[in-house]
Amino acid sequence: MTDGFKVGYPQALLYYKYFPLWETFFNRLGVEVVLSGPTNKALLNLGTVEAENELCLPVKVFYGHLLALADKVDAIFIPRMVSVEKSAYTCPKFMGLPDMARATETRLPPIMDPTINWKLGWRQYVKTIIELGSQFTDNKAKILGAYHAGVQSLHQYQDKIRAGATPIDIIESKEAPRAGVADLRIGLAGHPYNIYDKYISMNLIKRLREMGTDVVTAEMIPHSELEKESQTLPKHLFWTFEREVVGTVFHWSRRNSVDGIIYVLAFPCGPDSLIQSLLEHEMRRERSTVPMMSLVIDEHSAEGGFLTRIEAFVDMLSRKKKLAGRVAN
Amino acid sequence: MQGFLGVDVGSVSTNLAMLDADGGVISYVYLRTQGQPIMAVQQGLMELEAKLDGSVDVIGVGTTGSARYLTSVVVGGDIVKNEITAHAVAAGHVVPGVRVVLEIGGQDSKIIFLRDGIVVDFAMNTVCAAGTGSFLDHQSARLGIPIEDFGRYALGAEKGALIAGRCSVFAESDMVHKQQVGYKLEEIIYGLCQALVRNYLNNLAKGRDLAGPIAFQGGVAANAGMKKAFEEAINQEVQVPEHFSVMGAIGAALLAKEEKLLEPGPSAFKGFGAAKIDYRTSSFACGGCENNCEIIKIVVDDETLARWGGRCGKWEVDIIRRQHLEPIGADCSKCG
């Protein structure tokens, strides 16, 4: 059944984290992967109309991508991401994503929703992968081979990011800007689907680079490092992706390795709002000297106010640095 | 005499300040923007020209406020800066050793922390404009009391009525309720000031250390009730600078002075005659991709002076500085 079979992959949410894995996996099984393309105003509007009003912005965006794929593919791939590590869960929205997709008013092609749940151990995980691949081939070795190739693609992608490229640079196959040439280094914290989506982040990374700063993100830090930093909290955070944000911010603030931190959060994300006050509180307690600014994005965000804040933040950092230079001389 | 001009065009007010070479205020103008920034700037230029009567030679111009880019095109600016930096610079200049700036404007509010004249941290209200000047304006219209008298009323109260300040809509229904049960107008108005201060401290200060000297500026600082409510809440003296309402413009002028020190050269100032130029703005939807960005154009005599508003940058042009901003890519579908 693989001949000409097309799987739709919404370019939203965990796309930025895992897409090389699944793209390679499907391609190796002879399945064509169709992307929904970068977010734009039309997609966002589509999603906002379709989605429950109380959902967070990234999920509304996801709906837009889903609808954009509706009549272009034979199936849509929406893995049910329950847990990606033994000790933690993802946000509940990810667990229910395939169900939320099925509940749309618009008729969608069949949804492929393997349950990814590392809490059940690796044996179960392998079983899930084989089940997923069995829709296209009976050859188990081929399925596992395809998955293995997928993991390698993912690692290559992660290596490129660690070397300083952002997922956007890689997706657009652009050269990553040379790190260390700018005067200022800004740590950009937040969910990949918020900071790497050029439309909803209002091109934040490009704007920051144009203002003469180096932008670093969580994905450029070794994962074990983030893990270690977030362990210092009195209580274990049970959401994987939020724990990554916390680990990232601590990594930068405790080492003084960036001039400033911008934390992008989406309205009305529950976990984000908790993490925001947690971070502010902890950084104050640790007497961190690295300034952090939170930027809240939602579908009504006006570009003007957004720009003012970014400009003011970069201004603050560069004036501070200039003064420090003057004192040192 | 040589002077530096600062223009701050915000959502509610448009302010111009002329500073001498030492940063002293020669003259200033405070106007309502009334949704027409170009007209407000031109009106301001005329009023300022009349006040100065040809005594000042403008050698640098800075613009700030939410219409800072537009204003820079209209007056011919040498530097365009965001209002946070402008307010901080002005406070640092006027209030010696200032460590905290409380600023409440028409549609936003900010708190700025400084050490040795340099901003070290700031916060600005997020998506919601509750507790800013326009809310007070709205209530003054509803109560039929001119906004200028709010402070006097507030100071006339012994204590404030307890009003919810989280949300403007709730605050309003709370005020109506308090009126109906018989609270005095003075108590309600002071209660409103206290609610705004509570809201401000919760949302912006968020438990940060408010060590003085503290400056309170922006249009809302005209309200003595707000100053008193702040002082009561944080138990410290709060200074309202003499030119509290035009601090953004003063900051912009100081930044222009700094810019001219760094990069000497003739100013881009178009002269006070810019008040008479017939600027026309128009807009159109690009249609190059699904984003359908709205592009704004400023035209004088069929010549496009500036154009902006697109996400990809292909329309962006600023003829005054002879700059064409680099587009992201000619391919419009790459927008976003």
XYZ file of C-alpha atoms in Angstrom:
665
model
C 0.000 0.000 0.000
C 3.005 2.312 0.085
C 2.862 3.278 -3.579
C 2.200 6.992 -3.687
C 0.958 6.993 -0.103
C 1.210 10.453 1.446
C 1.464 11.171 5.138
C 0.735 14.694 6.295
C 2.986 16.160 8.980
C 1.738 19.375 10.609
C 4.594 21.849 10.862
C 3.686 22.833 14.396
C 4.192 21.876 18.050
C 6.738 19.049 18.411
C 7.620 19.216 14.719
C 10.644 21.366 15.588
C 11.879 18.742 18.023
C 11.394 15.507 16.154
C 10.681 16.002 12.476
C 13.962 14.593 11.045
C 13.267 11.318 12.850
C 9.793 10.791 11.412
C 10.552 12.188 7.996
C 13.422 9.759 7.525
C 11.434 6.900 9.028
C 8.554 7.341 6.603
C 10.773 8.001 3.612
C 12.712 4.794 4.250
C 9.426 2.926 4.172
C 8.628 4.470 0.790
C 6.054 6.878 2.173
C 6.021 10.480 1.064
C 5.861 13.061 3.849
C 3.869 16.204 3.101
C 4.472 19.216 5.318
C 1.877 21.853 6.001
C 4.413 24.642 5.456
C 5.398 27.523 7.698
C 2.682 29.196 9.799
C 1.098 32.232 8.181
C -1.848 34.481 8.871
C -4.278 32.328 6.872
C -3.279 29.173 8.804
C -3.554 30.941 12.146
C -7.002 32.268 11.269
C -8.133 28.821 10.171
C -6.915 27.350 13.440
C -8.399 30.059 15.637
C -11.830 29.563 14.101
C -11.732 25.797 14.482
C -10.170 25.473 17.926
C -11.813 25.779 21.331
C -11.327 29.298 22.552
C -9.563 28.210 25.717
C -6.774 26.314 24.022
C -3.310 27.805 24.005
C -2.003 29.650 20.971
C 0.359 26.880 19.747
C -2.486 24.350 19.717
C -4.652 26.792 17.752
C -1.798 27.125 15.307
C -1.599 23.339 15.150
C -5.274 23.185 14.113
C -4.519 25.536 11.256
C -1.777 23.219 10.016
C -4.068 20.248 10.371
C -6.772 21.814 8.234
C -4.216 22.895 5.644
C -3.334 19.213 5.157
C -6.911 17.918 5.135
C -7.410 17.306 1.423
C -3.797 16.856 0.412
C -2.825 13.576 2.047
C -3.933 9.984 2.687
C -3.296 10.147 6.423
C -2.105 12.624 9.016
C 0.611 11.719 11.480
C -0.120 12.882 15.032
C 1.759 10.748 17.546
C 0.205 10.645 20.990
C 3.148 11.930 23.006
C 2.508 10.751 26.542
C 6.034 10.589 27.835
C 9.465 10.923 26.262
C 11.432 9.857 29.319
C 10.908 7.558 32.255
C 10.403 10.113 34.952
C 8.103 12.725 33.423
C 5.095 13.448 31.249
C 4.417 15.888 28.478
C 1.718 18.538 28.650
C -1.801 16.999 28.635
C -2.525 18.711 25.312
C 0.038 16.480 23.622
C -1.523 13.373 25.099
C -4.925 14.290 23.757
C -3.796 15.787 20.480
C -5.027 12.992 18.146
C -8.414 13.056 19.893
C -8.644 16.821 19.642
C -7.824 16.516 15.943
C -10.567 13.928 15.431
C -13.043 16.221 17.134
C -12.704 18.945 14.501
C -15.726 19.888 12.474
C -13.771 19.520 9.261
C -13.478 16.017 7.831
C -9.906 14.842 8.054
C -8.149 11.854 6.487
C -7.389 8.944 8.867
C -5.092 9.898 11.725
C -2.031 7.780 12.541
C -1.510 8.133 16.269
C 1.070 5.771 17.726
C 1.290 6.199 21.496
C 4.771 7.278 22.498
C 5.100 6.437 26.139
C 8.537 5.794 27.574
C 7.027 5.112 30.952
C 6.027 1.716 29.579
C 9.634 0.852 28.771
C 11.565 0.242 25.578
C 9.967 -3.125 24.720
C 6.601 -1.438 24.407
C 8.196 1.383 22.426
C 9.664 -1.035 19.864
C 6.277 -2.704 19.577
C 4.682 0.659 18.857
C 7.196 1.463 16.131
C 6.701 -1.928 14.494
C 2.950 -1.487 14.590
C 3.283 1.901 12.977
C 5.571 0.587 10.237
C 3.454 -2.516 9.620
C 0.940 -0.362 7.826
C 3.490 -0.093 5.028
C 5.549 -3.269 5.123
C 5.574 -6.715 6.755
C 9.339 -6.653 6.974
C 10.140 -5.958 10.637
C 13.847 -5.569 9.958
C 13.065 -2.888 7.408
C 10.878 -1.040 9.901
C 13.520 -1.103 12.590
C 16.136 -0.110 10.021
C 14.006 2.858 9.004
C 13.595 3.863 12.616
C 17.310 3.571 13.217
C 17.996 5.782 10.204
C 15.441 8.233 11.617
C 17.258 8.399 14.923
C 20.500 9.086 13.068
C 18.860 11.951 11.166
C 17.599 13.311 14.436
C 21.078 13.172 15.936
C 22.575 14.956 12.949
C 19.924 17.632 13.282
C 20.631 17.982 16.996
C 24.367 18.204 16.345
C 23.815 21.059 13.903
C 21.749 22.901 16.476
C 24.354 22.383 19.153
C 26.840 23.931 16.744
C 24.781 27.134 16.742
C 22.178 26.783 13.978
C 18.532 27.193 14.857
C 15.916 24.768 13.498
C 14.782 27.588 11.199
C 18.289 27.873 9.726
C 18.314 24.122 9.144
C 14.793 23.924 7.693
C 15.570 26.774 5.315
C 19.019 25.233 4.708
C 20.755 28.459 5.573
C 24.205 28.741 7.038
C 24.137 29.409 10.754
C 25.571 32.837 11.529
C 29.002 32.696 13.029
C 28.678 32.679 16.789
C 30.757 34.950 18.923
C 30.958 37.841 16.460
C 28.237 39.906 18.078
C 28.770 42.042 21.162
C 25.777 40.668 22.938
C 24.609 37.158 23.589
C 20.948 36.560 24.269
C 19.508 33.360 25.641
C 16.133 32.675 24.118
C 14.089 30.393 26.347
C 10.687 28.911 25.680
C 9.012 26.090 23.827
C 10.554 25.320 20.434
C 7.144 25.737 18.804
C 6.956 29.278 20.104
C 10.466 30.508 19.489
C 11.115 28.757 16.169
C 7.762 29.490 14.549
C 8.649 32.621 12.612
C 5.072 33.799 12.341
C 3.950 33.597 15.944
C 7.312 34.690 17.335
C 7.146 37.649 14.939
C 10.518 36.684 13.576
C 12.140 37.190 16.943
C 15.389 35.368 16.189
C 15.979 37.301 12.983
C 15.131 40.590 14.668
C 17.529 39.906 17.518
C 20.280 39.003 15.097
C 19.626 42.183 13.118
C 20.070 44.134 16.327
C 23.561 42.694 16.513
C 23.142 39.910 19.021
C 24.005 36.223 19.087
C 20.982 34.102 19.886
C 21.387 30.867 21.820
C 18.627 28.405 22.684
C 18.028 25.353 24.867
C 18.793 22.942 22.067
C 22.361 24.239 21.942
C 23.039 23.029 25.482
C 23.764 19.342 26.188
C 20.634 17.705 27.526
C 22.363 16.194 30.557
C 23.345 19.730 31.553
C 19.733 20.936 31.537
C 18.766 17.883 33.537
C 21.407 18.596 36.174
C 20.390 22.246 36.550
C 16.692 21.526 36.881
C 17.408 18.872 39.528
C 18.331 21.644 41.935
C 14.687 22.574 42.342
C 13.200 21.398 45.632
C 10.593 19.382 43.758
C 10.921 17.370 40.570
C 9.022 19.021 37.731
C 6.945 16.403 36.019
C 6.555 18.076 32.628
C 9.511 17.260 30.404
C 9.442 20.310 28.170
C 8.942 22.788 30.965
C 11.790 21.178 32.879
C 13.956 21.837 29.863
C 13.040 25.517 29.972
C 13.911 25.713 33.653
C 17.208 23.878 33.151
C 18.084 26.190 30.279
C 17.450 29.396 32.181
C 19.386 28.135 35.210
C 22.249 27.044 32.974
C 22.609 30.569 31.609
C 21.926 32.525 34.772
C 24.179 30.476 37.047
C 27.094 30.639 34.650
C 26.499 34.219 33.582
C 26.994 32.856 30.083
C 24.539 35.211 28.375
C 24.003 38.957 28.688
C 20.256 38.583 29.001
C 17.460 36.051 28.778
C 14.206 36.427 26.874
C 11.534 33.945 27.862
C 8.797 33.611 25.263
C 5.544 32.181 26.545
C 2.232 31.642 24.859
C -1.100 32.763 26.173
C -2.818 30.969 27.885
C -0.371 28.140 28.520
C -0.842 26.778 32.037
C 2.570 25.190 32.574
C 4.336 28.257 31.104
C 2.604 30.599 33.527
C 3.720 28.469 36.469
C 7.268 28.212 35.194
C 7.423 31.961 34.654
C 6.834 32.828 38.292
C 8.967 29.919 39.437
C 11.903 31.200 37.377
C 11.454 34.802 38.480
C 11.307 33.700 42.082
C 14.324 31.378 41.917
C 16.494 33.866 40.037
C 15.742 36.542 42.599
C 16.519 34.110 45.402
C 19.848 33.238 43.812
C 20.566 36.935 43.282
C 21.144 36.349 39.605
C 22.556 39.355 37.786
C 21.356 38.170 34.375
C 18.234 40.124 33.434
C 15.298 38.118 32.164
C 12.342 39.478 30.234
C 9.153 37.523 29.620
C 7.355 38.059 26.343
C 3.790 36.803 26.119
C 2.495 36.011 22.663
C -1.112 35.435 21.650
C -3.087 35.711 18.457
C -3.815 39.382 19.053
C -0.233 40.363 19.760
C 0.508 43.711 18.228
C 3.899 43.921 16.628
C 4.484 47.423 17.952
C 4.428 46.548 21.618
C 6.490 43.440 20.953
C 9.181 45.434 19.152
C 9.303 48.103 21.842
C 10.075 45.499 24.460
C 12.759 43.778 22.416
C 14.395 47.061 21.477
C 14.344 48.239 25.066
C 15.825 44.972 26.295
C 18.667 44.968 23.766
C 19.266 48.667 24.433
C 19.499 48.005 28.131
C 22.039 45.222 27.621
C 24.217 47.178 25.221
C 24.206 50.383 27.291
C 25.140 48.323 30.324
C 27.988 46.688 28.470
C 29.235 50.024 27.153
C 29.323 51.447 30.661
C 31.124 48.377 31.992
C 33.689 48.838 29.210
C 34.150 52.490 30.118
C 34.706 51.626 33.768
C 37.206 48.898 32.877
C 39.205 51.253 30.688
C 21.222 79.168 21.248
C 21.619 75.558 20.169
C 18.971 73.072 21.165
C 17.977 69.426 21.042
C 14.402 68.473 20.233
C 12.699 65.405 21.644
C 9.326 64.218 20.410
C 7.312 61.519 22.184
C 4.154 60.421 20.417
C 2.123 57.957 22.423
C -1.373 56.560 22.222
C -2.879 59.340 24.308
C -0.455 62.266 24.400
C 2.081 63.873 22.105
C 4.909 65.723 23.792
C 7.724 67.872 22.525
C 10.630 69.134 24.590
C 13.424 71.515 23.634
C 16.618 71.158 25.637
C 19.672 73.388 25.722
C 23.199 72.048 25.292
C 23.421 71.282 29.020
C 20.190 69.304 28.997
C 18.093 72.021 30.640
C 14.478 72.320 29.502
C 13.997 75.486 27.405
C 10.392 74.824 26.546
C 7.896 72.015 26.087
C 4.465 71.223 24.677
C 1.965 68.610 25.905
C -0.923 67.716 23.585
C -3.531 65.019 23.155
C -2.759 62.712 20.226
C -6.457 62.073 19.570
C -5.688 59.232 17.204
C -3.971 61.523 14.700
C -0.252 61.377 15.372
C 0.892 63.366 12.328
C -1.489 66.232 13.035
C -0.564 66.188 16.707
C 3.152 66.394 15.902
C 2.574 69.243 13.468
C 0.395 71.105 15.966
C 3.121 70.584 18.559
C 5.804 71.938 16.239
C 3.733 75.066 15.621
C 3.134 75.666 19.316
C 6.780 75.069 20.146
C 7.930 77.403 17.369
C 5.657 80.127 18.713
C 7.033 79.669 22.247
C 10.671 79.724 21.133
C 10.234 82.598 18.723
C 13.292 81.799 16.621
C 15.696 81.756 19.576
C 16.832 78.168 19.145
C 18.849 76.476 16.449
C 17.935 72.768 16.452
C 21.041 70.610 16.089
C 19.629 67.201 17.000
C 16.257 65.463 17.073
C 15.182 62.274 18.838
C 11.813 60.550 18.632
C 10.195 58.001 20.901
C 6.770 56.581 21.795
C 4.629 54.080 19.944
C 4.599 56.335 16.853
C 8.354 56.931 16.972
C 9.135 55.718 13.452
C 6.298 57.689 11.890
C 7.301 60.762 13.884
C 10.904 60.447 12.814
C 9.799 60.611 9.179
C 7.560 63.622 9.834
C 10.033 65.777 11.759
C 13.291 64.395 10.437
C 14.792 62.533 13.381
C 18.443 61.748 14.070
C 17.688 58.935 16.447
C 14.655 56.728 17.111
C 14.476 55.093 20.524
C 11.945 53.049 22.443
C 10.138 54.767 25.282
C 11.655 52.644 28.031
C 15.171 53.807 27.268
C 13.929 57.382 26.798
C 12.144 57.481 30.158
C 15.099 55.941 31.946
C 17.569 58.393 30.434
C 15.351 61.344 31.355
C 14.840 60.154 34.932
C 18.557 59.552 35.361
C 19.188 63.111 34.185
C 16.556 64.837 36.296
C 16.458 62.816 39.517
C 19.972 62.314 40.897
C 20.783 58.707 41.738
C 17.327 57.476 40.752
C 16.980 53.718 41.217
C 13.353 53.069 40.331
C 11.158 54.740 37.722
C 7.413 54.228 37.922
C 5.848 55.299 34.646
C 2.170 55.166 33.808
C 1.126 56.375 30.397
C -1.994 56.287 28.314
C -2.033 52.637 27.395
C 0.944 51.126 29.030
C 2.756 51.153 32.289
C 6.327 50.310 33.051
C 8.724 49.970 35.911
C 12.412 50.591 35.311
C 15.286 49.776 37.640
C 18.547 51.701 37.320
C 21.979 51.475 38.871
C 24.411 54.331 38.248
C 22.186 55.746 35.545
C 21.987 52.496 33.601
C 18.865 50.377 33.217
C 19.398 46.997 34.836
C 15.877 45.633 34.652
C 12.445 46.683 33.510
C 8.946 45.352 33.138
C 6.057 46.514 31.045
C 2.388 45.571 31.285
C 1.566 42.573 29.116
C -1.448 42.128 26.859
C -3.847 43.896 29.213
C -3.934 47.677 29.576
C -5.836 47.635 32.880
C -4.690 50.293 35.281
C -3.301 52.784 32.794
C -4.165 56.361 31.978
C -6.927 55.633 29.525
C -8.848 53.789 32.212
C -8.675 56.840 34.471
C -9.752 58.988 31.520
C -12.724 56.760 30.948
C -13.777 56.922 34.601
C -13.415 60.678 34.694
C -15.791 60.943 31.750
C -18.233 58.555 33.406
C -18.198 60.411 36.733
C -18.337 63.765 34.987
C -15.237 64.999 36.822
C -12.396 66.421 34.713
C -9.297 64.215 34.956
C -7.313 67.240 36.131
C -9.449 67.333 39.305
C -9.019 63.646 40.139
C -6.019 64.293 42.356
C -7.809 66.953 44.383
C -10.798 64.669 44.950
C -8.555 61.743 45.894
C -6.659 63.808 48.462
C -9.979 64.857 49.968
C -10.693 61.323 51.113
C -9.694 60.051 54.533
C -9.632 56.504 53.286
C -10.285 54.830 49.982
C -13.192 52.559 49.135
C -11.982 49.040 48.397
C -12.107 48.553 44.635
C -10.931 45.563 42.611
C -8.098 46.645 40.358
C -7.353 43.393 38.520
C -9.505 44.222 35.576
C -10.928 47.510 34.358
C -14.320 45.975 33.701
C -14.561 44.593 37.247
C -13.193 47.803 38.701
C -15.908 49.741 36.960
C -18.754 47.557 38.211
C -17.201 47.696 41.675
C -17.170 51.489 41.538
C -20.793 51.615 40.427
C -21.704 49.362 43.352
C -19.780 51.530 45.832
C -21.565 54.613 44.506
C -24.959 52.979 44.939
C -24.331 52.010 48.547
C -23.392 55.559 49.413
C -19.623 55.959 49.442
C -18.465 59.521 48.896
C -17.044 60.364 45.489
C -13.698 61.268 47.101
C -13.431 57.821 48.689
C -14.256 56.105 45.434
C -11.705 58.094 43.473
C -8.983 57.511 46.047
C -9.995 53.839 46.201
C -9.508 53.704 42.456
C -6.004 55.137 42.796
C -5.192 52.526 45.428
C -6.527 49.773 43.178
C -4.396 50.926 40.264
C -1.317 51.047 42.474
C -2.012 47.533 43.815
C -2.451 46.260 40.298
C 0.737 47.966 39.149
C 2.829 46.609 42.007
C 1.447 43.087 41.540
C 1.943 42.963 37.802
C 5.134 44.923 37.344
C 7.105 45.191 40.560
C 6.333 41.543 41.444
C 8.095 41.698 44.744
C 11.276 43.291 43.400
C 13.226 45.459 45.792
C 11.931 49.044 45.531
C 14.832 50.977 47.020
C 14.752 54.749 46.517
C 15.180 57.280 45.098
C 11.960 56.574 43.242
C 10.628 58.747 40.418
C 7.013 58.677 39.289
C 6.398 60.034 35.809
C 4.080 59.861 32.809
C 0.746 61.603 32.393
C -0.816 59.781 35.337
C 1.740 61.320 37.723
C -0.333 64.519 37.470
C -2.773 62.787 39.789
C -1.656 63.541 43.345
C -3.898 60.724 44.563
C -1.748 58.226 42.694
C 1.428 59.584 44.266
C -0.109 59.325 47.718
C -1.372 55.796 47.030
C 2.106 54.736 45.867
C 3.753 56.220 48.932
C 1.273 54.493 51.215
C 1.706 51.152 49.488
C 5.504 51.073 49.427
C 6.068 53.192 52.504
C 8.639 55.426 50.841
C 8.874 58.848 49.337
C 8.013 59.023 45.648
C 9.300 62.021 43.674
C 7.355 63.486 40.797
C 9.829 65.361 38.562
C 8.904 68.900 37.492
C 8.333 67.913 33.873
C 6.788 64.516 34.680
C 4.377 64.591 31.720
C 7.041 65.079 29.028
C 9.843 62.887 30.380
C 9.748 60.686 27.282
C 10.375 63.722 25.077
C 13.152 64.934 27.390
C 14.744 61.489 27.183
C 14.509 61.505 23.385
C 16.199 64.917 23.269
C 18.976 63.709 25.602
C 19.474 60.662 23.389
C 19.732 62.952 20.360
C 22.390 64.933 22.219
C 24.286 61.728 23.009
C 23.988 60.637 19.366
C 25.350 63.945 18.099
C 28.298 63.667 20.462
C 29.092 60.225 19.090
C 28.398 61.052 15.478
C 28.667 64.754 14.813
C 27.051 66.046 11.658
C 24.106 68.076 10.494
C 20.719 67.159 11.924
C 18.060 65.499 9.781
C 15.572 67.993 11.259
C 13.209 69.324 8.616
C 12.668 72.564 10.457
C 9.509 73.901 12.031
C 8.164 74.207 8.494
C 7.479 70.463 8.696
C 4.269 71.548 10.421
C 2.983 72.830 7.098
C 3.945 69.885 4.894
C 0.962 67.960 3.600
C 1.798 64.416 4.713
C -0.607 61.803 3.449
C -0.762 58.254 4.654
C -2.415 55.399 2.874
C -2.434 51.672 3.261
C -2.906 48.645 1.076
C -2.883 44.873 1.504
C 0.196 43.296 -0.058
C -1.417 40.098 -1.354
C 1.968 38.539 -2.111
C 1.282 35.620 0.217
C -1.299 34.331 2.697
C -0.178 36.815 5.319
C -1.810 39.674 3.423
C 0.203 42.221 5.367
C -1.112 45.734 5.544
C 1.471 48.150 4.200
C 1.448 51.777 5.323
C 2.748 54.487 3.033
C 3.629 58.088 3.846
C 3.544 60.325 0.822
C 4.346 63.979 0.177
C 3.627 65.356 -3.305
C 3.550 61.907 -4.909
C 6.897 61.014 -3.384
C 6.879 58.062 -0.989
C 8.861 59.025 2.095
C 8.465 55.808 3.983
C 6.709 52.505 3.783
C 6.424 49.748 6.351
C 4.173 47.136 7.905
C 5.113 43.986 6.010
C 6.407 40.882 7.694
C 9.011 40.014 5.077
C 10.407 43.486 4.627
C 10.060 43.673 0.878
C 8.124 46.938 1.067
C 10.135 48.550 3.818
C 11.734 51.760 2.679
C 12.930 54.797 4.511
C 13.872 57.375 1.947
C 15.010 59.970 4.421
C 17.904 57.827 5.464
C 18.230 56.424 1.951
C 17.960 52.998 3.376
C 16.301 50.033 1.889
C 16.008 47.429 4.560
C 17.169 44.033 3.459
C 14.215 41.761 2.723
C 14.156 38.275 4.228
C 13.802 36.815 0.795
C 12.235 37.774 -2.480
C 10.049 34.717 -2.141
C 7.038 35.936 -0.242
C 5.932 32.490 0.900
C 8.937 32.505 3.229
C 7.218 35.152 5.312
C 6.165 34.568 8.814
